[in-house]
XYZ file of C-alpha atoms in Angstrom:
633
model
C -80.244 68.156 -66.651
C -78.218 66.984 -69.461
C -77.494 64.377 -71.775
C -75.007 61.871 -71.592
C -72.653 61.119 -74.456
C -69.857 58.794 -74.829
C -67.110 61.297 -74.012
C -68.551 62.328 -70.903
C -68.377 57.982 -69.571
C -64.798 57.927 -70.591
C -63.166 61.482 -70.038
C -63.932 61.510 -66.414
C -61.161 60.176 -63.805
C -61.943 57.665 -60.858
C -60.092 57.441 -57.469
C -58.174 54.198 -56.985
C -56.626 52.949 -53.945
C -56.904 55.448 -51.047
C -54.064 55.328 -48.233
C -54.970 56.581 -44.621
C -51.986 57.911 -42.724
C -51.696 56.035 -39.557
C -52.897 59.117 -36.885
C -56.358 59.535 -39.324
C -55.212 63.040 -40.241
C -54.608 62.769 -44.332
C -55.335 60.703 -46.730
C -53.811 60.052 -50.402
C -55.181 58.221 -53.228
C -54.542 57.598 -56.781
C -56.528 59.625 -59.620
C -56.680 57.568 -62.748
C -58.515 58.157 -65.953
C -61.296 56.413 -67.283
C -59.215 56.233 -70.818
C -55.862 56.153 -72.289
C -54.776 58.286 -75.131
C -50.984 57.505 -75.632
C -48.723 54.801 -74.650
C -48.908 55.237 -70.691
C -51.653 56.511 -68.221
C -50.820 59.438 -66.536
C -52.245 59.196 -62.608
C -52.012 61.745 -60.024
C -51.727 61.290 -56.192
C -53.843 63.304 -53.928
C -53.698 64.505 -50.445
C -56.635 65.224 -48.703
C -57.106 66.723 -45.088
C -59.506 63.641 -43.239
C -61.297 67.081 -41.300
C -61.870 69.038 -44.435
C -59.526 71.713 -42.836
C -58.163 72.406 -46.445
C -58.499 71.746 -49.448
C -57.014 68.676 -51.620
C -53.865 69.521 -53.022
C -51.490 67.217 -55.617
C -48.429 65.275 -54.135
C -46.378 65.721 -57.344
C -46.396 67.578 -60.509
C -45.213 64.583 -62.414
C -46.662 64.273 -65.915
C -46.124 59.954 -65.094
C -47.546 57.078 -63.530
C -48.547 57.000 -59.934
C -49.537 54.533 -58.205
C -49.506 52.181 -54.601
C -49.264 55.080 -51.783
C -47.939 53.728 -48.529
C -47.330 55.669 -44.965
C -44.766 55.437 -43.073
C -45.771 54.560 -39.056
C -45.016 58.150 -37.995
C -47.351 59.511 -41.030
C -44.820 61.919 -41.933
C -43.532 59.969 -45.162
C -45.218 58.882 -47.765
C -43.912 56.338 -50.089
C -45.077 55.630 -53.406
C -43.997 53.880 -57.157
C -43.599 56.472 -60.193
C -42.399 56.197 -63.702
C -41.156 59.754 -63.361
C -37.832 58.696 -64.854
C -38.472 56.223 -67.481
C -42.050 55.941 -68.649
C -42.748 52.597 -68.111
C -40.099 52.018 -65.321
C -41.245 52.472 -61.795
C -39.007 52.917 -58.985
C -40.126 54.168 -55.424
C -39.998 57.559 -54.332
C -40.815 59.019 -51.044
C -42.541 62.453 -50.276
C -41.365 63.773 -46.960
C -44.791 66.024 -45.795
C -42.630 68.520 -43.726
C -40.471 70.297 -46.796
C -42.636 68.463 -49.588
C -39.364 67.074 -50.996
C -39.843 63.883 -53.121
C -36.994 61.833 -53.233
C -36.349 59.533 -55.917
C -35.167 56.150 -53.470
C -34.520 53.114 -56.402
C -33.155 52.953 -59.732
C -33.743 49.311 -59.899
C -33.330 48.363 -64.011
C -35.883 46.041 -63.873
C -38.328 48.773 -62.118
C -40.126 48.370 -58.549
C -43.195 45.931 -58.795
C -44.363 46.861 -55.518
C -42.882 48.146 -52.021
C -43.962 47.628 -47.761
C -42.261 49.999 -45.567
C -41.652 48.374 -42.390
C -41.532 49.243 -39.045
C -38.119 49.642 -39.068
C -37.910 53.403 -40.135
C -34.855 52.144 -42.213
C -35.994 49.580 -44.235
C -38.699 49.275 -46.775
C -39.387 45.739 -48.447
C -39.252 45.778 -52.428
C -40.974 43.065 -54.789
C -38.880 43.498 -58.141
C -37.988 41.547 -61.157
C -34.300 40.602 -61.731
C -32.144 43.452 -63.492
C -30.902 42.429 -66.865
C -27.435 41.091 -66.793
C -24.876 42.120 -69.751
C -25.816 38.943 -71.557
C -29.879 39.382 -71.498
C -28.816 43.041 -72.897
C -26.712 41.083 -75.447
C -29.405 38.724 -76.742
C -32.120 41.224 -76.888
C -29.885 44.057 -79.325
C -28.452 40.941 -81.431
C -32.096 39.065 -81.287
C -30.791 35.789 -80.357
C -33.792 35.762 -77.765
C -34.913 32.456 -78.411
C -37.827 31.952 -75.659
C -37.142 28.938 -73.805
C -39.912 27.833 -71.583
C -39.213 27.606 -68.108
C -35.523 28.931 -68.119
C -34.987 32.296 -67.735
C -38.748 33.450 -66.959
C -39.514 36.673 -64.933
C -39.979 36.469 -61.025
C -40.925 38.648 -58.545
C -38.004 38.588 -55.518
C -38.485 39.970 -52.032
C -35.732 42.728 -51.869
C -34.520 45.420 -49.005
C -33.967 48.911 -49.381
C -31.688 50.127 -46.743
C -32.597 53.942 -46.455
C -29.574 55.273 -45.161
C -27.097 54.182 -47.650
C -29.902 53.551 -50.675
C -28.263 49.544 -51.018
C -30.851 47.111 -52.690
C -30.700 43.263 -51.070
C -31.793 40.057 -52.168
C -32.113 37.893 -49.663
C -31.542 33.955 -50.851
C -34.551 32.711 -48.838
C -37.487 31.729 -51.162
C -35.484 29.709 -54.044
C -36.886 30.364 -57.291
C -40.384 30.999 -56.282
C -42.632 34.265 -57.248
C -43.105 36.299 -54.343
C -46.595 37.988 -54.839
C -47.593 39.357 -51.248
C -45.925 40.689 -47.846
C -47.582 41.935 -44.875
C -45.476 42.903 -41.401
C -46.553 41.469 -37.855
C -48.474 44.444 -36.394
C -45.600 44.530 -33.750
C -42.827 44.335 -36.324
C -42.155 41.213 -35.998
C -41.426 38.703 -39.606
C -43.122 39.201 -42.874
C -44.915 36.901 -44.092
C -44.653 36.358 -47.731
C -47.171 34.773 -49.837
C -45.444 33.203 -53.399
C -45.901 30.914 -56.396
C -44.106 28.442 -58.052
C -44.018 30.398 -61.439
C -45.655 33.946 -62.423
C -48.242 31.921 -64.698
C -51.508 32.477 -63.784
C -52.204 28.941 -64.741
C -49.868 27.702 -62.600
C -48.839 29.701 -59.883
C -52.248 30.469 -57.887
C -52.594 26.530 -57.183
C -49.231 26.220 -56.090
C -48.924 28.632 -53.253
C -46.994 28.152 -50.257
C -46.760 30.891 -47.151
C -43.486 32.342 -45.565
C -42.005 33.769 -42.571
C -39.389 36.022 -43.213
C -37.007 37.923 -40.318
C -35.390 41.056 -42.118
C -33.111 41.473 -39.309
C -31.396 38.081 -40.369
C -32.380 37.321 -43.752
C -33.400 33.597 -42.627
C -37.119 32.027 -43.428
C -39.188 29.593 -42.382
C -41.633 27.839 -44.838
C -45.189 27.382 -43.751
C -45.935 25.179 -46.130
C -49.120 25.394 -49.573
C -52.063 27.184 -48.881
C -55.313 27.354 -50.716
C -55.777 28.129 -54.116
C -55.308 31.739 -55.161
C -54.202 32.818 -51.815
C -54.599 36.478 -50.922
C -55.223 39.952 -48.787
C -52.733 38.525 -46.262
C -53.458 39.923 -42.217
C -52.251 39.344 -38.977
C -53.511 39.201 -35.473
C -53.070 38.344 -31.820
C -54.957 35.546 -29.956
C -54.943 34.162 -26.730
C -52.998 31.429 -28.241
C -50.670 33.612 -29.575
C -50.392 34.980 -33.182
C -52.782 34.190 -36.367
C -52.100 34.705 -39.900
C -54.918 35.296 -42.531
C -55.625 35.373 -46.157
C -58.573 34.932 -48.401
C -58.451 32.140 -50.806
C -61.330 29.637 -52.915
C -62.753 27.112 -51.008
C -61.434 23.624 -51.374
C -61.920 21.310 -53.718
C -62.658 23.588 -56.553
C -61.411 26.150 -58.548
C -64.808 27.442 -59.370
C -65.713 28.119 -55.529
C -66.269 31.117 -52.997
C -63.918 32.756 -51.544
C -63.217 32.072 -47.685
C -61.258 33.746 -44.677
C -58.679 30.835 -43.436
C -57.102 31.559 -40.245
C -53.664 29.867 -39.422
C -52.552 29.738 -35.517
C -49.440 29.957 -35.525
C -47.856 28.035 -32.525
C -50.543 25.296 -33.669
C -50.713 25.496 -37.040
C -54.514 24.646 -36.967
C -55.796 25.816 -40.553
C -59.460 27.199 -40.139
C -61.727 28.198 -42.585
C -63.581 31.087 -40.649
C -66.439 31.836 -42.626
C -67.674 28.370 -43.882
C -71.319 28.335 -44.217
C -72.230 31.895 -44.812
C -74.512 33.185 -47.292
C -71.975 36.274 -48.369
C -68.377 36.377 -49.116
C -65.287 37.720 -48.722
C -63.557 40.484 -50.706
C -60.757 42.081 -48.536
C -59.063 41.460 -45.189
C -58.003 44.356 -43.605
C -54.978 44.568 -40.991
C -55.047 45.992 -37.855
C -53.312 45.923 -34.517
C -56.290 43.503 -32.756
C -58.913 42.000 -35.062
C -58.908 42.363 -38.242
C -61.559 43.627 -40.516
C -63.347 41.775 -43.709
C -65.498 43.215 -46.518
C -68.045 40.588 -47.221
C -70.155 41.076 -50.865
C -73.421 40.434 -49.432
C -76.016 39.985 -52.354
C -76.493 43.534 -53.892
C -74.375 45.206 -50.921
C -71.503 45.072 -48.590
C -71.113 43.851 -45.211
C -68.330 45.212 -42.760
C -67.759 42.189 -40.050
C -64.519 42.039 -37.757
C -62.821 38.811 -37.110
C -62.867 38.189 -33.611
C -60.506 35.374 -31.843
C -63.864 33.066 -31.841
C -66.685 34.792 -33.965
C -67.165 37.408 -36.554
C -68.538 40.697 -35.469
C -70.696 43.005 -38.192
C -70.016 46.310 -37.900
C -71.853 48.142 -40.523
C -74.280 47.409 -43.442
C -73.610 49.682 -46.433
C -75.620 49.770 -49.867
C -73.696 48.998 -53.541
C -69.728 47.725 -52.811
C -66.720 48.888 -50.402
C -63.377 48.336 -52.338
C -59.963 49.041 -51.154
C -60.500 48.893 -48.043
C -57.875 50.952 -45.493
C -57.630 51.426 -41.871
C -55.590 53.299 -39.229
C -53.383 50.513 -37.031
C -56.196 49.993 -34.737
C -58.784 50.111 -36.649
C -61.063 52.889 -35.589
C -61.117 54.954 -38.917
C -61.544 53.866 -42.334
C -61.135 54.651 -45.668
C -63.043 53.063 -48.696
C -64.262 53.541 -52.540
C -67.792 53.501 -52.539
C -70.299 55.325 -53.969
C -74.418 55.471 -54.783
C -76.856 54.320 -57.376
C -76.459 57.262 -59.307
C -73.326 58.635 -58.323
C -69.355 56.791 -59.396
C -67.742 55.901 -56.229
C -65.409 58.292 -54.517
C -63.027 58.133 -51.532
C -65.390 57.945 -47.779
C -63.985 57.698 -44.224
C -65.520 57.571 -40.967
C -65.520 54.839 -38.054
C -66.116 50.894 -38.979
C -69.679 51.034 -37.389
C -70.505 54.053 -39.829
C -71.754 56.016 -41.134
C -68.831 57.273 -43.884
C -68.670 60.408 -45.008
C -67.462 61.462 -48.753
C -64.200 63.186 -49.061
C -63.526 63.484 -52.923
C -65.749 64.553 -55.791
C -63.949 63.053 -58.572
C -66.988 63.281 -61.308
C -68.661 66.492 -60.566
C -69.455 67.035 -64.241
C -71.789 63.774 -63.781
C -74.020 65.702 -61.103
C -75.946 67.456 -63.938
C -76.459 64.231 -66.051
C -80.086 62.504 -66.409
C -79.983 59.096 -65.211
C -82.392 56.179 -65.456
C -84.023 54.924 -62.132
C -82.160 51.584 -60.687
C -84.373 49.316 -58.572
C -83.133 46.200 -57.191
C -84.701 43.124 -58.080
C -85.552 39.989 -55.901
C -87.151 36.591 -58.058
C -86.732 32.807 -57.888
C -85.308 30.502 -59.878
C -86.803 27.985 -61.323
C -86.214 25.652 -58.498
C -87.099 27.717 -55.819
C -83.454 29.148 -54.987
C -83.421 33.039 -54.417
C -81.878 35.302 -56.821
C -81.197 39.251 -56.858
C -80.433 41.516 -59.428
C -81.069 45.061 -60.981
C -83.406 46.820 -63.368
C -82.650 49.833 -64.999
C -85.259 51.739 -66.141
C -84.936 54.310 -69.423
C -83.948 57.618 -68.399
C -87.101 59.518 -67.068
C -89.754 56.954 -67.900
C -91.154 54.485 -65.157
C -92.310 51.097 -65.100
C -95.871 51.555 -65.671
C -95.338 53.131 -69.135
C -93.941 50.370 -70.528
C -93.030 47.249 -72.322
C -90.007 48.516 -73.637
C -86.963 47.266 -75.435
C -84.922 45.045 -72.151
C -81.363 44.454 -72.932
C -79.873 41.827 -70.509
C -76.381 42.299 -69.464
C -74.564 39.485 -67.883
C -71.867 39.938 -65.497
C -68.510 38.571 -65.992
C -66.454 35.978 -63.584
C -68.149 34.269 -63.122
C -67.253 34.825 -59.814
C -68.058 38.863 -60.024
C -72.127 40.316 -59.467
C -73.736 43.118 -59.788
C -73.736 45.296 -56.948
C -75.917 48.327 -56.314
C -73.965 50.818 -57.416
C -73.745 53.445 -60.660
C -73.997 51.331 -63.770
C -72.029 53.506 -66.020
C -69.195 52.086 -67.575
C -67.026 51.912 -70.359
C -68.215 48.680 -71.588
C -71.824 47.405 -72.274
C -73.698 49.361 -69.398
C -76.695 49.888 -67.938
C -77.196 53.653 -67.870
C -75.600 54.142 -71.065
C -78.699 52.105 -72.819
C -80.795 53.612 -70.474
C -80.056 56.523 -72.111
C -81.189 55.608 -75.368
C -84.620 54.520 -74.390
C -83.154 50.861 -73.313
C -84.579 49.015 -69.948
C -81.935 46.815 -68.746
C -81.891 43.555 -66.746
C -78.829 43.006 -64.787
C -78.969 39.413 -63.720
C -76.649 37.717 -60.772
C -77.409 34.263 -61.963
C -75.628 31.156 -59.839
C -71.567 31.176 -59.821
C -70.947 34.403 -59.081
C -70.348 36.295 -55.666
C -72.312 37.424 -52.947
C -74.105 34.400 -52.011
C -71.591 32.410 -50.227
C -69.515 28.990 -51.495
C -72.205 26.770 -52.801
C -73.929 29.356 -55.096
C -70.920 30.343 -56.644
C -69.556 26.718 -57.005
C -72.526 25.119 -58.482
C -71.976 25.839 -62.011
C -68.299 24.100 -61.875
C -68.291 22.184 -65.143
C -72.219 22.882 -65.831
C -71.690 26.414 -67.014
C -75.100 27.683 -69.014
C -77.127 25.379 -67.443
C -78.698 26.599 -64.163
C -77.282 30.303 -64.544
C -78.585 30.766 -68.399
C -82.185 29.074 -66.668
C -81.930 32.083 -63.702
C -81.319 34.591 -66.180
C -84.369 33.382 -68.321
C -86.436 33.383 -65.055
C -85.708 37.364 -64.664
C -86.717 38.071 -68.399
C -89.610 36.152 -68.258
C -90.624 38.351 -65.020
C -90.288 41.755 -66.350
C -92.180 40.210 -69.441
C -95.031 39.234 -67.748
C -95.094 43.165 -65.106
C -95.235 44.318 -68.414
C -91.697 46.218 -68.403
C -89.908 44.240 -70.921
C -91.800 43.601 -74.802
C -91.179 40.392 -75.639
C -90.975 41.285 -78.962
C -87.890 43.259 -78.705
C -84.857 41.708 -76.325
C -81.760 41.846 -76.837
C -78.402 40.260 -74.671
C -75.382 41.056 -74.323
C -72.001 40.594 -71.843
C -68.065 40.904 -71.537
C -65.606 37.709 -70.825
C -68.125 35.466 -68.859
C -70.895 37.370 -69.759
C -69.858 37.270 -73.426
C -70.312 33.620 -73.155
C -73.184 33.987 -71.454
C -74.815 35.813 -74.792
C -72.992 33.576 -77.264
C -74.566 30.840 -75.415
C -78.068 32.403 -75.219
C -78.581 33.271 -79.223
C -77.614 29.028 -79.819
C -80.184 28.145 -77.265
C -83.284 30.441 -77.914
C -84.517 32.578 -80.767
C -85.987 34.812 -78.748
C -83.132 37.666 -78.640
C -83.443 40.174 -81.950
C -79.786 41.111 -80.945
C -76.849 40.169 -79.501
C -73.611 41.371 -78.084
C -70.806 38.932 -77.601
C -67.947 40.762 -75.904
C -64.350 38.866 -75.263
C -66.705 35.668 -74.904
C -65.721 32.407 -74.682
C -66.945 30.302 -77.754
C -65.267 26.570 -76.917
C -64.217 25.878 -73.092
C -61.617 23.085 -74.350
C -59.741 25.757 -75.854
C -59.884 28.322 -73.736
C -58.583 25.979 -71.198
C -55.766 24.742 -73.697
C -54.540 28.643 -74.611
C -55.918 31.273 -71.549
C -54.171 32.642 -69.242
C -56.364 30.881 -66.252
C -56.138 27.397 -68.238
C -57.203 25.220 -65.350
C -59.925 27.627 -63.654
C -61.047 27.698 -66.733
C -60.902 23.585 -67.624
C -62.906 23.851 -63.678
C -65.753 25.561 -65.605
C -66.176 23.941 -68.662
C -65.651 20.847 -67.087
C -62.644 19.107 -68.999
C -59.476 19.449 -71.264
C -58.963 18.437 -74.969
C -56.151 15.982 -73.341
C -59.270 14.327 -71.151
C -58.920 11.513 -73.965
C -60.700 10.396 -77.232
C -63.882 12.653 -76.456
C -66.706 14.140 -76.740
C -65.920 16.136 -74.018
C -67.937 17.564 -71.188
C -66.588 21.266 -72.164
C -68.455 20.745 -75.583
C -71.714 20.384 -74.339
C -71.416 23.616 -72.273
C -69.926 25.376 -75.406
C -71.464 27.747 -78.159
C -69.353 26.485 -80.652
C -71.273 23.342 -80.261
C -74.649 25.040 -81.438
C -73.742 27.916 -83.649
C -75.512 26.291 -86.086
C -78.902 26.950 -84.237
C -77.947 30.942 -84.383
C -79.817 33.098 -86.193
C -79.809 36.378 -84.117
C -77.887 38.921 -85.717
C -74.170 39.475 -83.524
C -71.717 41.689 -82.794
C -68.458 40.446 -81.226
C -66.067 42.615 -79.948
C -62.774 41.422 -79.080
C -59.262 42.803 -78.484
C -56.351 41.852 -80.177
C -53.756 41.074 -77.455
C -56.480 39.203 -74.771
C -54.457 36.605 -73.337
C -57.154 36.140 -70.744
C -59.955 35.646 -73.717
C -57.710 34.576 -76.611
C -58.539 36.428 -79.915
C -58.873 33.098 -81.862
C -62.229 32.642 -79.413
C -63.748 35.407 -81.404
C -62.391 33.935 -84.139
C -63.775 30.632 -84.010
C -67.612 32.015 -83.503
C -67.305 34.974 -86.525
C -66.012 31.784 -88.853
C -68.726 29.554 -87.513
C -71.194 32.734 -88.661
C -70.092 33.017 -91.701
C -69.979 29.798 -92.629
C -73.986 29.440 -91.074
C -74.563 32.694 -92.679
C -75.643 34.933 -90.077
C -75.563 38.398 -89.725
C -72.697 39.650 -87.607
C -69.922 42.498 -87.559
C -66.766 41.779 -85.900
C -64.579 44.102 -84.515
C -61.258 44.048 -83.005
C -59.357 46.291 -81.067
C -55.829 46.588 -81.300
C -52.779 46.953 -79.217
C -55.461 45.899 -75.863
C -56.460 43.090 -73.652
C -59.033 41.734 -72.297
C -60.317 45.283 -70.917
C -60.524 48.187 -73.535
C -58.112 50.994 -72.386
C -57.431 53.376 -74.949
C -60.185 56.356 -75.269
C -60.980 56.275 -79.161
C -61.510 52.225 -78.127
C -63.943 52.588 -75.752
C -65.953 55.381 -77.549
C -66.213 52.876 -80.404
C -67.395 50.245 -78.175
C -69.856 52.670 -76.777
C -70.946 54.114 -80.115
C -71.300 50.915 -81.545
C -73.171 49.128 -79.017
C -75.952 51.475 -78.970
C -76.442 51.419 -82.902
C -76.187 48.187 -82.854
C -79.195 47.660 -80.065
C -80.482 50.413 -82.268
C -80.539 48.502 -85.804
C -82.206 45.681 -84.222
C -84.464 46.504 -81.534
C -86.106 50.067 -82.742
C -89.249 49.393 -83.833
């Protein structure tokens, strides 16, 4: 066995979105590294024979980026986006399996955001930006670009490639709205198209409305709003005729679980289909007859099918199923999952299992020593059950300790901590474990897995009840005698960042502290992030919710960084726009000023996840030594 260093977490490459040909026989999927070194990030597609008949073999030998495979329905075309042309451009190409020719299909100005071909062999739907006219050329070589908002801003359109004489369309059917999702009747009947009012994540998501589109005559039919962040749209037939689905939050919040709502379409009944149950949903997969959902179901995954009048489960599977594809009826899949100890790869197999692993994408992991993960089930302080994971230091057990317990919040914080390898390029488990660390990874209440209500009930009481769970899991491994009291440490990206700069204002008892693109004051992150209002549905309020004090500053750390004294480091990157820079900001100021030991660090030219490869070795590097400094004995 070996060691594991910092290169070997962010050299390696992960699949990403797998594509199953309609007749089962080959699959693609994208190959993406775990780091960036220059400007762009070169991806790869990959075929690979579903019966292991041959080996995996590269679509393209583009040196570009690769990404959102699609079949056509005879599964002798394959259609995908590349910036072959003009790094940072895509347009779509298509591979044509018999003579391997790739044809380069758009040369759309604005590039190809993404593409559907439809069942018309002909035609393949297009969501792209507006080209530049001669006057937006104008203003930006003379810099009279003045940004004015609201006029002028970017928008996704539907468009229609015509294959046989390569013509682009726009049909005039959705006004000025921001397309953002198309999925094709199963029979090729209309599209329904799923847009925004505006391409601002603050606005758009709560202002969703649902289409019907006919490419034959360019006409639509609005459906009217649907729930907030709409999503993973699917049809299906019914006895009563067609239904169309998508995932979306709960109602009334915008801190809520996710749901399945089901709209009949000669009724238009809205239903929400999986009210009341204790897991959630993730994807909804299309098929010709019921459609399939991936449900996060505490530490694992659930595989149901929605039938006209119940939900079926199909298979139980340990860690998480992403990406989720199927063949048109449904009998073969294809998913990214993997195992505790191994990154997930690309498995097929029927719905009812078991899956079988077709790609080996981090073979140079095999030989790596990793710490033992055990799941862990506690309750909270009021009796409500929690889950989570412990991982232990690499070749020790649990009897041999206390040792030094970092805890590692997850972000969202709608997001958990599924059983799966915790090896990452931020703050991870097996990457402390490594260095001697145990690690408690928590999935307090808010985040997924647990159905609606758990995830809802910190809405405007964040660090209340979830900081109390995550205290409850400490104080266990405390008192089994895993974690020495005498030597914690927290830390967490985003939500989890919070999550630590709240801890360190609320308790002494951490030596050390990592506070990772956290959120220091709710009213502001509300005022400047990207997500203003899911974020105001957290904290609780605005600053524009009148004279004040606010609800958001009782929930803030801002509000008690003069109780800190545990020693910090914040990391934060200097173009977040989901985690403004000025958060980290605002908390290394307040430090200073209280005179506490920190280091602050910022990372250029990314956002709110660390990208390029000399980044996310520092924030490796320095996350140990910092853990290191404070927690050694």
């Amino acid at each position: 066995m070996t060691g594991l260093t910092a290169e070997l977490v962010v050299d390696g490459c992960a699949p990403q979105t797998p594509a199953l040909a309609p007749n089962a026989r080959l699959l693609c999927y994208v190959l993406a590294p775990n780091s960036r070194t220059g400007d762009h990030l070169d991806t790869e597609l990959w075929l690979v024979p579903t019966d292991s008949a041959a080996a995996p073999r590269r679509a393209t030998d583009d040196t570009a980026t690769e990404s959102q495979p699609r079949w056509s329905a005879d599964s002798e075309t394959l259609f995908f986006l590349s910036d072959r042309a003009e790094r940072g451009i895509s347009q779509l190409h298509r591979l044509t399996l018999a003579d391997g020719i790739v044809t380069t299909l758009t040369s759309w100005r604005g590039g190809v955001i993404d593409h559907l071909p439809l069942t018309d062999p002909n035609l393949v739907a297009l969501l792209a930006e507006d080209e530049p006219t001669e006057q937006d050329t104008r203003r930006t070589r003379d810099r009279d670009d003045a940004i004015v908002v609201g006029e002028r801003e970017p928008r996704a359109r539907l468009r229609l490639l015509d294959l046989r004489t390569g013509r682009v369309t726009t049909p005039q059917a959705f006004g000025d709205r921001h397309v953002v999702d198309l999925r094709q009747r199963p029979d090729g009947g209309p599209i329904a198209v799923l847009t925004w009012a505006s391409a601002d994540n603050d606005h758009g998501p709560r202002n969703g409305q649902l289409h019907l589109f006919d490419p034959t005559t360019g006409t639509a039919e609005n459906l009217g709003p649907v729930e907030v962040d709409a999503r993973s749209l699917a049809w299906w037939p019914g006895e009563d005729g067609w239904h169309l689905g998508y995932l979306a939050l709960t109602p009334p919040l915008l801190q809520a679980g996710t749901a399945v709502f089901d709209l009949a379409m000669e009724t238009r009944v809205l239903r929400n289909r999986t009210a009341g149950l204790a897991m959630c949903p993730t994807e909804l997969c299309q098929t010709t007859a019921a459609p399939l959902v991936v449900f996060a179901d505490g530490l694992n995954t659930t595989l149901a099918r929605l039938d006209l009048t119940d939900l079926t489960t199909l298979s139980h599977h340990p860690g998480r199923l992403d990406n989720l594809t199927a063949t048109p009826a449904g009998d073969e899949i294809a998913v990214l999952t993997g195992t505790r100890y191994q990154p997930a790869n690309v498995h097929i197999g029927a719905p009812t299992g078991p899956l079988r692993r077709i790609t080996n994408t981090r073979p140079e992991l095999d030989a790596v020593a990793l710490g033992t993960q055990q799941p862990l089930a506690y309750r909270a302080a009021d009796g409500l059950d929690l889950d989570g994971l412990l991982v232990l230091p690499v070749g020790r057990s649990a009897s041999e300790g206390p040792f030094p317990l970092v805890t590692i919040v997850h972000g969202g914080p709608y997001d958990r901590y599924a059983d799966r390898c915790q090896l990452f390029w931020f703050p991870s488990a097996q990457w402390l474990a490594a260095a001697g660390y145990a690690v408690l990874l928590p999935n307090p209440r808010g985040g997924q897995g647990h159905g609606h209500q758990f995830a809802a009930s910190v809405a405007g009481r964040v660090g209340q009840q979830e900081w109390t769970d995550i205290l409850t899991g400490i104080d266990l491994l405390v008192a089994e005698g895993i974690a020495d009291p005498d030597r914690l440490g927290i830390a967490g990206w985003s939500h989890g960042g919070f999550m630590s700069a709240w801890a360190v204002g609320q308790t002494d008892r951490f030596r050390a502290a990592l506070v990772g693109a956290g959120i220091i004051d709710w009213g502001m992150l509300a005022a400047t992030g990207e997500n203003g209002q899911f974020e105001a549905a957290l904290g609780g309020s605005t600053g524009w919710s009148g004279i004040g004090p606010h609800p958001h500053d009782a929930v803030s750390p801002i509000s008690f960084a003069s109780n800190i004294r545990t020693p910090v480091l914040i990391l934060h990157a200097a173009e977040d726009t989901n985690v403004p820079l000025g958060q980290a900001v605002y908390l290394h100021r307040a430090l200073r000023h209280f005179d506490v030991e920190h280091e602050f660090v910022i990372y250029p030219r990314e956002g709110h996840s660390i990208r390029e490869r000399h980044h996310q070795l520092d924030v490796l590097r320095r996350t140990r030594s910092w853990f290191d400094r404070w927690l050694r004995p």
